[in-house]
Amino acid sequence: MNDNEKKDLLAIDDIVEDLPDIIDWAIRYKNDTDFNLDFKPLEGMSIGSIYEKPSTRTRVSFEVGVHKLGGQPLTLLKNDIQLGKSESIGDTAAVLSRFLDGITYRCFGHADVVELARTATVPVINALSDLHHPCQSAADLMAITELGDVPGHISWVGDGNNVLHDLLLAGVALGHDVKYATPEGMEPNEQVIARARKIAEDTGASVIGTNDPVEAVSDAGVIYTDIFVSMGEEHMSEKFAAFDGFQVNEELVSHAQSDYAFMHCLPAHRGEEVTDGVIDSANSIVLDQAENRMWAQMSLLTYLCNFNAWQTYRELF
Ligand code: CP
Ligand code: NVA
């Protein structure tokens, strides 16, 4: 990346070439307390976060993470600002760019965060759209990296949704084979699959889709699921019927490696996509994923908002 070029994160493959270093840096933020205390790459900067949908993890992890990096976090809830009422995305982006050094945006349609990034003059981070959730996948691949050697592929059981899209892209970028099972008609976006396959050509990883959950999880090292009906799809409750057989329960996980890791972006709907017995088991790393949201986003913010510091300190690794 050119030093002076504005860089956005709309999907995780926007930063694919530096993703391994970004994850290493996140692990360093998490484990190296001295580095963590002394290094303030966002000092004097303000990061605004716009939310059109509810959030627990994303909101708290951005607020605390920006503070740890020496910056000022601002949370902008859609009902409290002019966006969507009397002001367009473009005008909002232009105005906020005069105050802020970075903007995160959780929106419904992905085109909205694309438009915000197009018109903002500061870096824009997608904090979840209907198509992508890149911050989640950075934290997830960090958690998988922390596991050390993963003895099998990453499997996905559930909807072909935003979380799967970035898990696919990031998973193959880090050399993991990914096998996903979705109900018929709920497969991931074809353009995202094509992008993942292209990345996989370079890393030697594979992307396999099926409609059979048992096939996806057989011999898996990781089993990942998410809610069946995402935010913004509440009117599509008829989707539930298609997920018969897709619950991640004790029987389904018995097909995986015995030391498989169970993953979920949270919030979980216990008793729907996953049983208590699985999410509360010793195999579950869901709380590590949640914590890693903060460390991964701190690394992403450093990379996107202070690339000079990134380049200087990268030499130390
Ligand atoms: N996983 C995730 O993005 O959680 P929140 O909706 O609570 O931010
Ligand atoms: N797929 C879910 C993820 C929530 C973090 C949603 O979009 O609602």
GROMACS .gro file of C-alpha atoms and ligand atoms in nm:
model
  333
    1MET     CA    1   0.000   0.000   0.000
    2ASN     CA    2   0.125   0.354  -0.083
    3ASP     CA    3   0.196   0.556   0.235
    4ASN     CA    4  -0.046   0.835   0.147
    5GLU     CA    5  -0.318   0.629  -0.015
    6LYS     CA    6  -0.645   0.599   0.180
    7LYS     CA    7  -0.725   0.235   0.240
    8ASP     CA    8  -1.069   0.098   0.331
    9LEU     CA    9  -1.174  -0.242   0.465
   10LEU     CA   10  -1.504  -0.343   0.308
   11ALA     CA   11  -1.431  -0.714   0.277
   12ILE     CA   12  -1.136  -0.907   0.420
   13ASP     CA   13  -0.978  -0.963   0.077
   14ASP     CA   14  -0.918  -0.586   0.055
   15ILE     CA   15  -0.612  -0.647   0.276
   16VAL     CA   16  -0.535  -1.004   0.182
   17GLU     CA   17  -0.165  -0.951   0.109
   18ASP     CA   18  -0.095  -0.821   0.462
   19LEU     CA   19  -0.350  -1.036   0.650
   20PRO     CA   20  -0.091  -1.276   0.802
   21ASP     CA   21   0.108  -0.980   0.941
   22ILE     CA   22  -0.210  -0.808   1.063
   23ILE     CA   23  -0.300  -1.123   1.256
   24ASP     CA   24   0.054  -1.159   1.396
   25TRP     CA   25   0.036  -0.797   1.508
   26ALA     CA   26  -0.302  -0.860   1.676
   27ILE     CA   27  -0.152  -1.155   1.866
   28ARG     CA   28   0.132  -0.929   1.973
   29TYR     CA   29  -0.114  -0.664   2.097
   30LYS     CA   30  -0.288  -0.936   2.298
   31ASN     CA   31   0.022  -1.096   2.453
   32ASP     CA   32   0.293  -0.832   2.474
   33THR     CA   33   0.179  -0.604   2.754
   34ASP     CA   34   0.478  -0.365   2.734
   35PHE     CA   35   0.426  -0.308   2.363
   36ASN     CA   36   0.058  -0.268   2.423
   37LEU     CA   37   0.108   0.000   2.687
   38ASP     CA   38   0.377   0.203   2.508
   39PHE     CA   39   0.254   0.205   2.151
   40LYS     CA   40  -0.021   0.461   2.085
   41PRO     CA   41  -0.057   0.481   1.705
   42LEU     CA   42  -0.398   0.654   1.728
   43GLU     CA   43  -0.282   0.930   1.962
   44GLY     CA   44  -0.463   1.254   1.865
   45MET     CA   45  -0.702   1.065   1.635
   46SER     CA   46  -1.079   1.018   1.659
   47ILE     CA   47  -1.263   0.716   1.520
   48GLY     CA   48  -1.641   0.735   1.467
   49SER     CA   49  -1.859   0.423   1.453
   50ILE     CA   50  -2.203   0.439   1.289
   51TYR     CA   51  -2.454   0.165   1.378
   52GLU     CA   52  -2.778   0.098   1.190
   53LYS     CA   53  -2.818  -0.239   1.367
   54PRO     CA   54  -2.763  -0.347   1.727
   55SER     CA   55  -2.420  -0.462   1.844
   56THR     CA   56  -2.253  -0.581   2.163
   57ARG     CA   57  -1.911  -0.716   2.057
   58THR     CA   58  -1.835  -0.477   1.770
   59ARG     CA   59  -1.934  -0.164   1.959
   60VAL     CA   60  -1.753  -0.244   2.284
   61SER     CA   61  -1.443  -0.383   2.113
   62PHE     CA   62  -1.405  -0.073   1.893
   63GLU     CA   63  -1.462   0.167   2.182
   64VAL     CA   64  -1.214  -0.005   2.414
   65GLY     CA   65  -0.964  -0.084   2.137
   66VAL     CA   66  -0.948   0.276   2.007
   67HIS     CA   67  -0.899   0.397   2.365
   68LYS     CA   68  -0.613   0.148   2.421
   69LEU     CA   69  -0.440   0.282   2.107
   70GLY     CA   70  -0.453   0.638   2.241
   71GLY     CA   71  -0.745   0.752   2.024
   72GLN     CA   72  -1.094   0.887   2.092
   73PRO     CA   73  -1.385   0.656   2.003
   74LEU     CA   74  -1.725   0.805   1.911
   75THR     CA   75  -2.032   0.584   1.877
   76LEU     CA   76  -2.295   0.726   1.641
   77LEU     CA   77  -2.627   0.544   1.659
   78LYS     CA   78  -2.837   0.594   1.348
   79ASN     CA   79  -3.140   0.720   1.539
   80ASP     CA   80  -2.929   0.998   1.690
   81ILE     CA   81  -2.769   1.134   1.371
   82GLN     CA   82  -2.906   1.285   1.049
   83LEU     CA   83  -2.803   0.991   0.825
   84GLY     CA   84  -3.105   0.832   0.662
   85LYS     CA   85  -3.336   1.114   0.770
   86SER     CA   86  -3.233   1.449   0.629
   87GLU     CA   87  -2.879   1.367   0.512
   88SER     CA   88  -2.736   1.136   0.246
   89ILE     CA   89  -2.453   0.887   0.297
   90GLY     CA   90  -2.228   1.100   0.075
   91ASP     CA   91  -2.284   1.423   0.269
   92THR     CA   92  -2.245   1.238   0.600
   93ALA     CA   93  -1.914   1.088   0.482
   94ALA     CA   94  -1.782   1.423   0.361
   95VAL     CA   95  -1.870   1.602   0.686
   96LEU     CA   96  -1.744   1.328   0.916
   97SER     CA   97  -1.416   1.318   0.721
   98ARG     CA   98  -1.352   1.678   0.838
   99PHE     CA   99  -1.366   1.567   1.204
  100LEU     CA  100  -1.258   1.205   1.213
  101ASP     CA  101  -0.952   0.999   1.121
  102GLY     CA  102  -1.148   0.681   1.051
  103ILE     CA  103  -1.511   0.566   1.025
  104THR     CA  104  -1.660   0.225   1.099
  105TYR     CA  105  -2.007   0.152   0.964
  106ARG     CA  106  -2.257  -0.128   1.041
  107CYS     CA  107  -2.528  -0.112   0.777
  108PHE     CA  108  -2.796  -0.319   0.606
  109GLY     CA  109  -2.712  -0.318   0.233
  110HIS     CA  110  -2.344  -0.357   0.144
  111ALA     CA  111  -2.380  -0.084  -0.122
  112ASP     CA  112  -2.420   0.168   0.162
  113VAL     CA  113  -2.075   0.103   0.310
  114VAL     CA  114  -1.929   0.107  -0.043
  115GLU     CA  115  -2.088   0.450  -0.094
  116LEU     CA  116  -1.961   0.578   0.242
  117ALA     CA  117  -1.608   0.461   0.156
  118ARG     CA  118  -1.630   0.621  -0.190
  119THR     CA  119  -1.719   0.961  -0.049
  120ALA     CA  120  -1.518   0.964   0.277
  121THR     CA  121  -1.160   1.091   0.263
  122VAL     CA  122  -1.059   0.888   0.571
  123PRO     CA  123  -1.038   0.507   0.600
  124VAL     CA  124  -1.374   0.327   0.627
  125ILE     CA  125  -1.414  -0.011   0.798
  126ASN     CA  126  -1.717  -0.230   0.734
  127ALA     CA  127  -1.844  -0.327   1.081
  128LEU     CA  128  -2.095  -0.574   0.922
  129SER     CA  129  -2.311  -0.545   0.614
  130ASP     CA  130  -2.550  -0.799   0.465
  131LEU     CA  131  -2.261  -0.927   0.248
  132HIS     CA  132  -1.943  -0.907   0.458
  133HIS     CA  133  -1.813  -0.905   0.816
  134PRO     CA  134  -1.436  -0.859   0.775
  135CYS     CA  135  -1.357  -0.766   1.138
  136GLN     CA  136  -1.514  -1.093   1.249
  137SER     CA  137  -1.300  -1.298   1.013
  138ALA     CA  138  -0.979  -1.124   1.124
  139ALA     CA  139  -1.062  -1.218   1.485
  140ASP     CA  140  -1.162  -1.570   1.379
  141LEU     CA  141  -0.842  -1.639   1.186
  142MET     CA  142  -0.649  -1.498   1.482
  143ALA     CA  143  -0.826  -1.754   1.707
  144ILE     CA  144  -0.751  -2.035   1.459
  145THR     CA  145  -0.384  -1.924   1.438
  146GLU     CA  146  -0.366  -1.933   1.820
  147LEU     CA  147  -0.475  -2.298   1.811
  148GLY     CA  148  -0.144  -2.385   1.643
  149ASP     CA  149  -0.167  -2.678   1.405
  150VAL     CA  150  -0.531  -2.729   1.304
  151PRO     CA  151  -0.564  -3.103   1.234
  152GLY     CA  152  -0.830  -3.072   0.963
  153HIS     CA  153  -1.024  -2.832   0.746
  154ILE     CA  154  -1.249  -2.543   0.855
  155SER     CA  155  -1.613  -2.647   0.815
  156TRP     CA  156  -1.922  -2.427   0.812
  157VAL     CA  157  -2.276  -2.548   0.880
  158GLY     CA  158  -2.560  -2.302   0.825
  159ASP     CA  159  -2.663  -2.008   0.611
  160GLY     CA  160  -2.446  -1.886   0.321
  161ASN     CA  161  -2.417  -1.546   0.486
  162ASN     CA  162  -2.190  -1.247   0.557
  163VAL     CA  163  -1.985  -1.428   0.823
  164LEU     CA  164  -1.922  -1.727   0.595
  165HIS     CA  165  -1.815  -1.497   0.309
  166ASP     CA  166  -1.524  -1.345   0.501
  167LEU     CA  167  -1.438  -1.673   0.676
  168LEU     CA  168  -1.400  -1.828   0.330
  169LEU     CA  169  -1.182  -1.545   0.198
  170ALA     CA  170  -0.963  -1.521   0.509
  171GLY     CA  171  -0.949  -1.896   0.567
  172VAL     CA  172  -0.810  -1.979   0.224
  173ALA     CA  173  -0.580  -1.674   0.236
  174LEU     CA  174  -0.413  -1.831   0.539
  175GLY     CA  175  -0.392  -2.167   0.364
  176HIS     CA  176  -0.686  -2.348   0.528
  177ASP     CA  177  -0.918  -2.575   0.331
  178VAL     CA  178  -1.281  -2.465   0.381
  179LYS     CA  179  -1.584  -2.690   0.337
  180TYR     CA  180  -1.928  -2.534   0.382
  181ALA     CA  181  -2.272  -2.693   0.406
  182THR     CA  182  -2.576  -2.475   0.344
  183PRO     CA  183  -2.936  -2.567   0.260
  184GLU     CA  184  -3.015  -2.571  -0.111
  185GLY     CA  185  -3.077  -2.218  -0.237
  186MET     CA  186  -2.883  -2.061   0.055
  187GLU     CA  187  -2.536  -2.105  -0.089
  188PRO     CA  188  -2.283  -1.823  -0.048
  189ASN     CA  189  -2.265  -1.539  -0.300
  190GLU     CA  190  -2.112  -1.672  -0.625
  191GLN     CA  191  -1.879  -1.375  -0.673
  192VAL     CA  192  -1.740  -1.423  -0.322
  193ILE     CA  193  -1.682  -1.794  -0.392
  194ALA     CA  194  -1.499  -1.701  -0.714
  195ARG     CA  195  -1.278  -1.454  -0.521
  196ALA     CA  196  -1.204  -1.719  -0.257
  197ARG     CA  197  -1.114  -1.975  -0.525
  198LYS     CA  198  -0.876  -1.724  -0.685
  199ILE     CA  199  -0.699  -1.663  -0.352
  200ALA     CA  200  -0.692  -2.040  -0.288
  201GLU     CA  201  -0.506  -2.092  -0.618
  202ASP     CA  202  -0.215  -1.895  -0.471
  203THR     CA  203  -0.214  -2.059  -0.127
  204GLY     CA  204  -0.293  -2.416  -0.234
  205ALA     CA  205  -0.609  -2.426  -0.021
  206SER     CA  206  -0.947  -2.559  -0.137
  207VAL     CA  207  -1.309  -2.442  -0.128
  208ILE     CA  208  -1.577  -2.710  -0.128
  209GLY     CA  209  -1.954  -2.656  -0.104
  210THR     CA  210  -2.219  -2.914  -0.018
  211ASN     CA  211  -2.576  -2.931   0.110
  212ASP     CA  212  -2.484  -3.213   0.353
  213PRO     CA  213  -2.374  -3.105   0.705
  214VAL     CA  214  -2.224  -3.448   0.783
  215GLU     CA  215  -2.004  -3.428   0.472
  216ALA     CA  216  -1.886  -3.079   0.572
  217VAL     CA  217  -1.790  -3.167   0.930
  218SER     CA  218  -1.641  -3.512   0.869
  219ASP     CA  219  -1.275  -3.500   0.989
  220ALA     CA  220  -1.299  -3.122   1.036
  221GLY     CA  221  -1.057  -2.939   1.268
  222VAL     CA  222  -1.299  -2.647   1.305
  223ILE     CA  223  -1.680  -2.638   1.300
  224TYR     CA  224  -1.832  -2.292   1.260
  225THR     CA  225  -2.198  -2.193   1.262
  226ASP     CA  226  -2.405  -1.872   1.290
  227ILE     CA  227  -2.770  -1.783   1.341
  228PHE     CA  228  -3.000  -1.910   1.065
  229VAL     CA  229  -3.180  -1.578   1.012
  230SER     CA  230  -2.952  -1.273   1.015
  231MET     CA  231  -3.029  -0.916   1.122
  232GLY     CA  232  -3.244  -0.754   0.857
  233GLU     CA  233  -3.399  -1.089   0.757
  234GLU     CA  234  -3.644  -1.112   1.048
  235HIS     CA  235  -3.934  -1.106   0.800
  236MET     CA  236  -3.794  -1.427   0.641
  237SER     CA  237  -3.881  -1.665   0.926
  238GLU     CA  238  -3.985  -1.927   0.669
  239LYS     CA  239  -3.609  -1.977   0.619
  240PHE     CA  240  -3.602  -2.183   0.941
  241ALA     CA  241  -3.767  -2.487   0.780
  242ALA     CA  242  -3.472  -2.525   0.541
  243PHE     CA  243  -3.230  -2.575   0.832
  244ASP     CA  244  -3.370  -2.911   0.944
  245GLY     CA  245  -3.057  -3.125   1.007
  246PHE     CA  246  -2.824  -2.823   1.024
  247GLN     CA  247  -2.813  -2.788   1.403
  248VAL     CA  248  -2.458  -2.829   1.540
  249ASN     CA  249  -2.528  -3.084   1.814
  250GLU     CA  250  -2.343  -3.368   1.986
  251GLU     CA  251  -2.429  -3.615   1.707
  252LEU     CA  252  -2.308  -3.389   1.427
  253VAL     CA  253  -1.978  -3.297   1.596
  254SER     CA  254  -1.901  -3.668   1.654
  255HIS     CA  255  -1.799  -3.680   1.284
  256ALA     CA  256  -1.520  -3.421   1.336
  257GLN     CA  257  -1.169  -3.469   1.475
  258SER     CA  258  -1.192  -3.530   1.851
  259ASP     CA  259  -1.002  -3.207   1.929
  260TYR     CA  260  -1.203  -2.997   1.682
  261ALA     CA  261  -1.268  -2.632   1.773
  262PHE     CA  262  -1.626  -2.506   1.783
  263MET     CA  263  -1.667  -2.149   1.657
  264HIS     CA  264  -1.957  -1.902   1.645
  265CYS     CA  265  -1.942  -1.526   1.585
  266LEU     CA  266  -2.215  -1.474   1.851
  267PRO     CA  267  -2.481  -1.385   1.943
  268ALA     CA  268  -2.591  -1.750   1.944
  269HIS     CA  269  -2.949  -1.871   1.941
  270ARG     CA  270  -2.901  -2.171   2.170
  271GLY     CA  271  -3.124  -2.463   2.083
  272GLU     CA  272  -3.153  -2.345   1.719
  273GLU     CA  273  -2.821  -2.357   1.530
  274VAL     CA  274  -2.624  -2.499   1.827
  275THR     CA  275  -2.693  -2.693   2.145
  276ASP     CA  276  -2.574  -2.590   2.493
  277GLY     CA  277  -2.372  -2.914   2.503
  278VAL     CA  278  -2.160  -2.801   2.206
  279ILE     CA  279  -2.124  -2.427   2.270
  280ASP     CA  280  -2.042  -2.485   2.639
  281SER     CA  281  -1.805  -2.778   2.570
  282ALA     CA  282  -1.426  -2.775   2.614
  283ASN     CA  283  -1.400  -2.764   2.233
  284SER     CA  284  -1.571  -2.425   2.216
  285ILE     CA  285  -1.351  -2.118   2.152
  286VAL     CA  286  -1.635  -1.868   2.109
  287LEU     CA  287  -1.517  -1.641   2.392
  288ASP     CA  288  -1.165  -1.627   2.247
  289GLN     CA  289  -1.320  -1.519   1.918
  290ALA     CA  290  -1.518  -1.247   2.095
  291GLU     CA  291  -1.212  -1.117   2.285
  292ASN     CA  292  -1.003  -1.128   1.968
  293ARG     CA  293  -1.240  -0.884   1.800
  294MET     CA  294  -1.070  -0.609   2.002
  295TRP     CA  295  -0.708  -0.714   1.938
  296ALA     CA  296  -0.772  -0.780   1.567
  297GLN     CA  297  -0.946  -0.444   1.521
  298MET     CA  298  -0.660  -0.266   1.702
  299SER     CA  299  -0.425  -0.421   1.449
  300LEU     CA  300  -0.655  -0.327   1.159
  301LEU     CA  301  -0.690   0.032   1.284
  302THR     CA  302  -0.312   0.065   1.311
  303TYR     CA  303  -0.272  -0.066   0.957
  304LEU     CA  304  -0.546   0.152   0.806
  305CYS     CA  305  -0.513   0.476   1.006
  306ASN     CA  306  -0.138   0.500   1.075
  307PHE     CA  307   0.040   0.306   0.803
  308ASN     CA  308   0.370   0.488   0.872
  309ALA     CA  309   0.376   0.346   1.225
  310TRP     CA  310   0.278   0.010   1.082
  311GLN     CA  311   0.574   0.011   0.842
  312THR     CA  312   0.821   0.132   1.105
  313TYR     CA  313   0.724  -0.117   1.372
  314ARG     CA  314   0.677  -0.407   1.132
  315GLU     CA  315   1.057  -0.426   1.116
  316LEU     CA  316   1.059  -0.519   1.487
  317PHE     CA  317   0.859  -0.837   1.436
  318CP      N1  318  -2.023  -1.092   1.625
  318CP      C1  319  -2.069  -0.966   1.626
  318CP      O1  320  -2.049  -0.888   1.533
  318CP      O2  321  -2.140  -0.934   1.739
  318CP      P1  322  -2.223  -0.800   1.764
  318CP      O3  323  -2.343  -0.804   1.672
  318CP      O4  324  -2.262  -0.806   1.907
  318CP      O5  325  -2.136  -0.683   1.733
  319NVA     N1  326  -2.501  -1.323   1.027
  319NVA     C1  327  -2.528  -1.245   1.145
  319NVA     C2  328  -2.401  -1.208   1.214
  319NVA     C3  329  -2.418  -1.132   1.343
  319NVA     C4  330  -2.289  -1.092   1.407
  319NVA     C5  331  -2.606  -1.121   1.108
  319NVA     O1  332  -2.574  -1.058   1.005
  319NVA     O2  333  -2.702  -1.087   1.177
   0.00000   0.00000   0.00000
